C-alpha positions as a Markdown table, in Angstrom:
| # | Residue | x | y | z |
|---|---|---|---|---|
| 1 | Met | -19.5 | -3.1 | 18.7 |
| 2 | Ser | -15.6 | -3.4 | 17.9 |
| 3 | Lys | -13.7 | -5.7 | 19.8 |
| 4 | Ile | -10.1 | -4.3 | 21.2 |
| 5 | Asp | -7.5 | -6.4 | 23.1 |
| 6 | Pro | -6.5 | -5.1 | 26.2 |
| 7 | Thr | -2.9 | -5.0 | 25.0 |
| 8 | Ala | -3.1 | -3.4 | 21.8 |
| 9 | Arg | -2.6 | 0.6 | 21.5 |
| 10 | Val | -5.5 | 2.6 | 19.8 |
| 11 | Glu | -4.6 | 6.3 | 20.0 |
| 12 | Asp | -7.5 | 9.3 | 20.6 |
| 13 | Gly | -8.9 | 10.1 | 17.0 |
| 14 | Ala | -8.5 | 6.5 | 15.6 |
| 15 | Val | -11.9 | 5.2 | 14.0 |
| 16 | Ile | -12.6 | 1.6 | 14.3 |
| 17 | Gly | -15.7 | 0.2 | 12.2 |
| 18 | Glu | -18.5 | -1.9 | 13.8 |
| 19 | Gly | -17.6 | -5.7 | 14.1 |
| 20 | Thr | -13.8 | -5.0 | 13.7 |
| 21 | Glu | -11.3 | -7.0 | 15.9 |
| 22 | Ile | -8.2 | -5.5 | 17.1 |
| 23 | Gly | -6.0 | -8.2 | 17.9 |
| 24 | Pro | -2.7 | -8.4 | 20.8 |
| 25 | Phe | -0.1 | -5.6 | 20.7 |
| 26 | Cys | -1.5 | -3.9 | 17.6 |
| 27 | Ile | -0.6 | -0.1 | 17.2 |
| 28 | Ile | -3.3 | 2.0 | 15.9 |
| 29 | Gly | -2.4 | 5.8 | 15.2 |
| 30 | Arg | -4.7 | 8.5 | 15.6 |
| 31 | Asp | -5.3 | 9.6 | 11.9 |
| 32 | Ala | -6.1 | 5.8 | 11.3 |
| 33 | Arg | -9.5 | 4.8 | 9.5 |
| 34 | Ile | -10.6 | 1.2 | 10.2 |
| 35 | Gly | -13.9 | 0.0 | 8.4 |
| 36 | Ala | -16.7 | -2.6 | 9.7 |
| 37 | Asn | -15.8 | -6.1 | 10.1 |
| 38 | Cys | -11.9 | -6.2 | 9.7 |
| 39 | Lys | -9.7 | -8.6 | 11.8 |
| 40 | Leu | -6.3 | -7.4 | 12.8 |
| 41 | Ile | -4.9 | -10.6 | 13.9 |
| 42 | Gly | -2.0 | -9.4 | 16.0 |
| 43 | Gln | 0.9 | -7.1 | 16.3 |
| 44 | Val | -0.2 | -4.9 | 13.0 |
| 45 | Thr | 0.6 | -1.3 | 13.0 |
| 46 | Val | -1.5 | 1.2 | 10.9 |
| 47 | Ile | -0.3 | 4.5 | 11.2 |
| 48 | Gly | -0.5 | 7.8 | 9.2 |
| 49 | His | -3.6 | 9.1 | 7.7 |
| 50 | Thr | -4.2 | 5.3 | 6.4 |
| 51 | Ser | -7.8 | 4.1 | 5.7 |
| 52 | Val | -9.0 | 0.4 | 5.4 |
| 53 | Gly | -12.0 | -0.6 | 4.0 |
| 54 | Asp | -14.4 | -3.2 | 5.4 |
| 55 | Asn | -13.6 | -7.2 | 5.8 |
| 56 | Cys | -10.2 | -6.7 | 5.4 |
| 57 | Val | -7.8 | -9.5 | 7.4 |
| 58 | Ile | -4.7 | -8.3 | 8.3 |
| 59 | Ser | -1.8 | -10.6 | 9.6 |
| 60 | Pro | 1.0 | -9.9 | 12.1 |
| 61 | Phe | 3.8 | -7.5 | 11.7 |
| 62 | Val | 2.2 | -5.6 | 8.8 |
| 63 | Val | 2.8 | -2.0 | 8.6 |
| 64 | Leu | 0.3 | -0.2 | 7.2 |
| 65 | Gly | 0.7 | 3.7 | 6.5 |
| 66 | Gly | 4.6 | 4.1 | 7.0 |
| 67 | Ala | 6.6 | 7.2 | 5.8 |
| 68 | Pro | 7.4 | 7.0 | 1.9 |
| 69 | Gln | 11.1 | 5.4 | 1.3 |
| 70 | Asp | 11.7 | 8.8 | -0.4 |
| 71 | Leu | 14.3 | 11.5 | 0.6 |
| 72 | Ser | 12.1 | 13.9 | -0.3 |
| 73 | Tyr | 9.3 | 13.2 | 2.1 |
| 74 | Lys | 9.5 | 15.9 | 5.0 |
| 75 | Gly | 6.5 | 14.4 | 7.0 |
| 76 | Glu | 3.9 | 16.0 | 5.2 |
| 77 | Pro | 0.0 | 14.5 | 5.9 |
| 78 | Thr | -0.5 | 12.1 | 2.9 |
| 79 | Lys | -2.4 | 9.3 | 2.5 |
| 80 | Leu | -3.2 | 5.5 | 1.9 |
| 81 | Glu | -6.2 | 3.9 | 0.8 |
| 82 | Ile | -7.1 | 0.3 | 1.0 |
| 83 | Gly | -10.1 | -0.8 | -0.3 |
| 84 | Ser | -12.5 | -3.4 | 1.0 |
| 85 | Gly | -11.8 | -7.3 | 0.8 |
| 86 | Cys | -8.4 | -7.4 | 1.2 |
| 87 | Thr | -6.1 | -10.1 | 2.7 |
| 88 | Ile | -2.8 | -8.6 | 3.9 |
| 89 | Arg | -0.5 | -11.4 | 5.3 |
| 90 | Glu | 2.4 | -11.5 | 7.5 |
| 91 | Gly | 5.2 | -8.7 | 7.2 |
| 92 | Ala | 3.6 | -7.0 | 4.4 |
| 93 | Thr | 4.3 | -3.0 | 4.0 |
| 94 | Met | 2.4 | -0.2 | 2.2 |
| 95 | Asn | 3.4 | 3.2 | 2.2 |
| 96 | Val | 1.6 | 6.4 | 2.2 |
| 97 | Gly | 2.1 | 8.8 | -0.7 |
| 98 | Thr | 4.5 | 11.7 | -1.5 |
| 99 | Ile | 3.3 | 15.2 | -2.2 |
| 100 | Lys | 5.6 | 15.4 | -5.4 |
| 101 | Gly | 3.7 | 12.2 | -6.5 |
| 102 | Gly | -0.2 | 13.3 | -5.6 |
| 103 | Gly | -0.1 | 12.4 | -1.9 |
| 104 | Leu | -1.8 | 9.4 | -2.5 |
| 105 | Thr | -1.1 | 5.7 | -2.4 |
| 106 | Arg | -4.3 | 3.5 | -3.2 |
| 107 | Val | -4.9 | 0.0 | -3.2 |
| 108 | Gly | -8.2 | -1.5 | -4.6 |
| 109 | Asn | -10.8 | -4.0 | -3.2 |
| 110 | Asp | -10.2 | -7.7 | -2.6 |
| 111 | Gly | -6.7 | -7.9 | -3.0 |
| 112 | Tyr | -4.5 | -10.7 | -1.9 |
| 113 | Phe | -0.9 | -9.4 | -0.7 |
| 114 | Met | 1.1 | -12.3 | 0.3 |
| 115 | Asn | 4.2 | -12.3 | 3.1 |
| 116 | Asn | 6.9 | -9.4 | 2.8 |
| 117 | Ser | 5.1 | -7.9 | -0.6 |
| 118 | His | 5.6 | -4.1 | -0.5 |
| 119 | Val | 3.4 | -1.4 | -1.9 |
| 120 | Gly | 5.9 | 1.6 | -2.5 |
| 121 | His | 4.7 | 5.4 | -2.3 |
| 122 | Asp | 2.2 | 7.1 | -4.9 |
| 123 | Cys | 1.3 | 3.5 | -5.9 |
| 124 | Met | -2.3 | 2.7 | -7.9 |
| 125 | Val | -3.3 | -0.9 | -7.5 |
| 126 | Gly | -6.3 | -2.2 | -9.0 |
| 127 | Asn | -9.1 | -4.6 | -7.4 |
| 128 | Asn | -8.3 | -8.2 | -7.2 |
| 129 | Ala | -4.6 | -8.0 | -7.3 |
| 130 | Ile | -2.5 | -10.7 | -6.1 |
| 131 | Phe | 1.1 | -10.3 | -5.0 |
| 132 | Ala | 3.0 | -13.4 | -4.1 |
| 133 | Thr | 5.6 | -13.6 | -1.4 |
| 134 | Ser | 8.1 | -10.5 | -1.5 |
| 135 | Ala | 6.4 | -9.2 | -4.7 |
| 136 | Thr | 7.6 | -5.4 | -4.5 |
| 137 | Leu | 6.5 | -2.2 | -6.0 |
| 138 | Gly | 8.7 | 0.8 | -6.5 |
| 139 | Gly | 7.2 | 4.4 | -6.1 |
| 140 | His | 4.8 | 5.3 | -8.7 |
| 141 | Cys | 3.7 | 2.4 | -10.3 |
| 142 | Glu | 0.6 | 2.1 | -11.9 |
| 143 | Ile | -1.2 | -1.6 | -11.6 |
| 144 | Gly | -4.4 | -2.7 | -13.1 |
| 145 | Asp | -7.4 | -5.0 | -12.0 |
| 146 | Phe | -6.8 | -9.0 | -11.8 |
| 147 | Val | -3.3 | -8.4 | -11.9 |
| 148 | Tyr | -0.8 | -11.1 | -10.4 |
| 149 | Ile | 2.8 | -10.5 | -9.6 |
| 150 | Gly | 4.7 | -13.6 | -8.7 |
| 151 | Gly | 7.2 | -14.3 | -5.8 |
| 152 | Leu | 10.2 | -12.3 | -5.3 |
| 153 | Ser | 9.4 | -9.9 | -8.3 |
| 154 | Ala | 10.1 | -6.3 | -8.3 |
| 155 | Val | 8.3 | -3.5 | -10.2 |
| 156 | His | 10.7 | -0.5 | -11.2 |
| 157 | Gln | 9.2 | 2.9 | -9.8 |
| 158 | Leu | 7.0 | 4.7 | -12.4 |
| 159 | Thr | 6.2 | 1.5 | -14.4 |
| 160 | Arg | 2.6 | 0.4 | -15.7 |
| 161 | Ile | 1.2 | -3.1 | -15.6 |
| 162 | Gly | -2.0 | -3.5 | -17.2 |
| 163 | Pro | -4.8 | -5.4 | -16.4 |
| 164 | Gln | -5.2 | -8.9 | -16.4 |
| 165 | Val | -1.2 | -9.3 | -16.7 |
| 166 | Met | 0.7 | -12.1 | -15.2 |
| 167 | Val | 4.0 | -11.5 | -14.2 |
| 168 | Gly | 6.5 | -14.7 | -13.2 |
| 169 | Gly | 8.6 | -15.2 | -10.0 |
| 170 | Val | 12.0 | -13.7 | -9.9 |
| 171 | Cys | 11.4 | -11.0 | -12.4 |
| 172 | Gly | 12.6 | -7.7 | -12.5 |
| 173 | Val | 10.0 | -5.4 | -14.7 |
| 174 | Arg | 11.7 | -2.4 | -16.0 |
| 175 | Asp | 9.5 | -1.5 | -19.0 |
| 176 | Asp | 5.3 | -0.9 | -19.2 |
| 177 | Val | 3.5 | -4.4 | -19.4 |
| 178 | Ile | 0.5 | -4.3 | -22.1 |
| 179 | Pro | -2.8 | -5.4 | -20.8 |
| 180 | Phe | -3.4 | -9.2 | -21.0 |
| 181 | Gly | 0.4 | -9.8 | -21.0 |
| 182 | Leu | 2.5 | -12.5 | -19.5 |
| 183 | Val | 6.1 | -11.5 | -18.7 |
| 184 | Asn | 9.0 | -13.7 | -17.5 |
| 185 | Gly | 12.5 | -13.7 | -17.0 |
| 186 | Gln | 15.3 | -12.1 | -15.0 |
| 187 | Tyr | 15.0 | -8.7 | -16.9 |
| 188 | Ala | 11.1 | -9.5 | -18.1 |
| 189 | Ala | 10.2 | -9.9 | -21.2 |
| 190 | Leu | 6.8 | -10.2 | -23.0 |
| 191 | Glu | 6.3 | -14.0 | -23.7 |
| 192 | Gly | 2.9 | -13.7 | -24.9 |
| 193 | Leu | -0.8 | -13.5 | -23.6 |
| 194 | Asn | -2.2 | -14.6 | -20.2 |
| 195 | Leu | -4.2 | -17.0 | -22.2 |
| 196 | Ile | -5.3 | -18.8 | -18.4 |
| 197 | Gly | -6.5 | -15.3 | -16.9 |
| 198 | Met | -8.5 | -14.6 | -20.1 |
| 199 | Lys | -10.2 | -17.8 | -19.9 |
| 200 | Arg | -10.6 | -17.3 | -16.3 |
| 201 | Arg | -12.7 | -13.8 | -17.1 |
| 202 | Lys | -14.8 | -15.4 | -19.8 |
| 203 | Phe | -13.2 | -15.0 | -23.1 |
| 204 | Thr | -14.8 | -17.2 | -25.7 |
| 205 | Lys | -12.6 | -19.1 | -28.2 |
| 206 | Glu | -13.6 | -16.5 | -30.7 |
| 207 | Arg | -12.1 | -13.7 | -28.8 |
| 208 | Leu | -8.8 | -15.2 | -27.9 |
| 209 | Ala | -8.3 | -16.3 | -31.6 |
| 210 | Thr | -8.8 | -12.5 | -32.5 |
| 211 | Val | -6.5 | -11.1 | -30.1 |
| 212 | Arg | -3.9 | -13.8 | -30.3 |
| 213 | Ala | -4.2 | -12.8 | -34.0 |
| 214 | Phe | -3.5 | -8.9 | -33.2 |
| 215 | Tyr | -1.0 | -10.0 | -30.8 |
| 216 | Gln | 1.2 | -12.1 | -33.2 |
| 217 | Lys | 1.1 | -9.2 | -36.0 |
| 218 | Leu | 1.9 | -6.5 | -33.6 |
| 219 | Phe | 4.7 | -8.2 | -31.7 |
| 220 | His | 6.1 | -10.7 | -34.2 |
| 221 | Gly | 4.9 | -9.5 | -37.5 |
| 222 | Pro | 7.9 | -8.1 | -40.1 |
| 223 | Gly | 9.4 | -4.7 | -40.0 |
| 224 | Ile | 10.0 | -2.9 | -37.0 |
| 225 | Phe | 7.7 | -2.2 | -33.8 |
| 226 | Ala | 7.0 | 1.2 | -34.8 |
| 227 | Glu | 5.9 | 0.3 | -38.3 |
| 228 | Arg | 3.6 | -2.7 | -37.1 |
| 229 | Leu | 2.1 | -0.6 | -34.5 |
| 230 | Glu | 0.8 | 1.7 | -37.4 |
| 231 | Ala | -0.5 | -1.3 | -39.1 |
| 232 | Val | -2.2 | -2.6 | -36.4 |
| 233 | Arg | -4.2 | 0.5 | -35.3 |
| 234 | Pro | -7.4 | -0.2 | -37.2 |
| 235 | Leu | -8.1 | -3.6 | -35.8 |
| 236 | Ala | -9.1 | -1.7 | -32.5 |
| 237 | Ser | -12.7 | -2.1 | -33.4 |
| 238 | Glu | -12.5 | -6.0 | -33.2 |
| 239 | Asp | -12.4 | -6.5 | -30.0 |
| 240 | Pro | -12.4 | -4.3 | -26.8 |
| 241 | Ala | -9.3 | -5.9 | -25.5 |
| 242 | Ile | -7.2 | -4.9 | -28.7 |
| 243 | Ala | -8.7 | -1.6 | -28.0 |
| 244 | Glu | -7.6 | -1.3 | -24.6 |
| 245 | Met | -4.0 | -2.7 | -25.3 |
| 246 | Leu | -3.6 | -0.4 | -28.2 |
| 247 | Asp | -4.8 | 2.8 | -26.0 |
| 248 | Phe | -2.4 | 1.5 | -22.9 |
| 249 | Ile | 0.6 | 1.7 | -25.4 |
| 250 | Gly | -0.7 | 5.1 | -27.0 |
| 251 | Lys | -0.4 | 6.6 | -23.1 |
| 252 | Gly | 2.7 | 5.4 | -22.6 |
| 253 | Lys | 5.6 | 7.7 | -21.6 |
| 254 | Arg | 8.4 | 5.1 | -20.7 |
| 255 | Pro | 9.8 | 2.0 | -22.9 |
| 256 | Leu | 7.5 | -0.9 | -23.4 |
| 257 | Cys | 7.6 | -4.5 | -22.3 |
| 258 | Leu | 8.6 | -6.4 | -25.7 |
| 259 | Pro | 9.6 | -10.0 | -26.4 |
| 260 | Ala | 13.4 | -10.8 | -25.9 |
| 261 | Ile | 13.9 | -11.1 | -29.4 |
| 262 | Glu | 12.9 | -7.5 | -29.9 |
| 263 | Lys | 15.5 | -6.4 | -27.3 |
């Protein structure tokens, strides 16, 4: 059985999973779907066509499913989907999508979203993401698995961040970031590879050496970037991470985040 505090307002039509606790002064809209064994500590708002997976913990003053911060939105029944095992801390916000953006904002499993972080409309966030305090996504961003975004950092709309990227604190990320990248600075620049994250994902010393050699050739070799990119394409077969980076670059439609010396 779910446990709902008598001060909470749960509208008819809302679905509350077994074992879920709805704390004091929560507001749950009629189109909300909350999974099993979740805990909404108190003063949480879940509105719109929003679904929350199992085993999530949501802190006070979180608002999930609010309208997109987009002037084109006219109240269409767009969606927000949040996976299982997420922790969403005080004051965080996540918006539903827009019709022009596909109508869906999606957040993966096992994310940790610290206080006042924000996921904008039509964003796609992977699994095991960590957003530090006030980390913010503009609309239509794509964030890979195991991405860490530092405190007070903002990602410009339409930007892609590949898997296992680390974004430092107080960064403005305006360009696409390759998988496994490490970016830093007021206007984020590529500083190297996220070696700590790669070691945590069980990269061997041999793999790290191979990927680092590729990175040096691509971003710090002679000639212009386009020439270096063509030169390293045959290296895709040397390691899956290299293939992933090259595939990410090939699919890009926006500028790529480069080292400061390349800007």
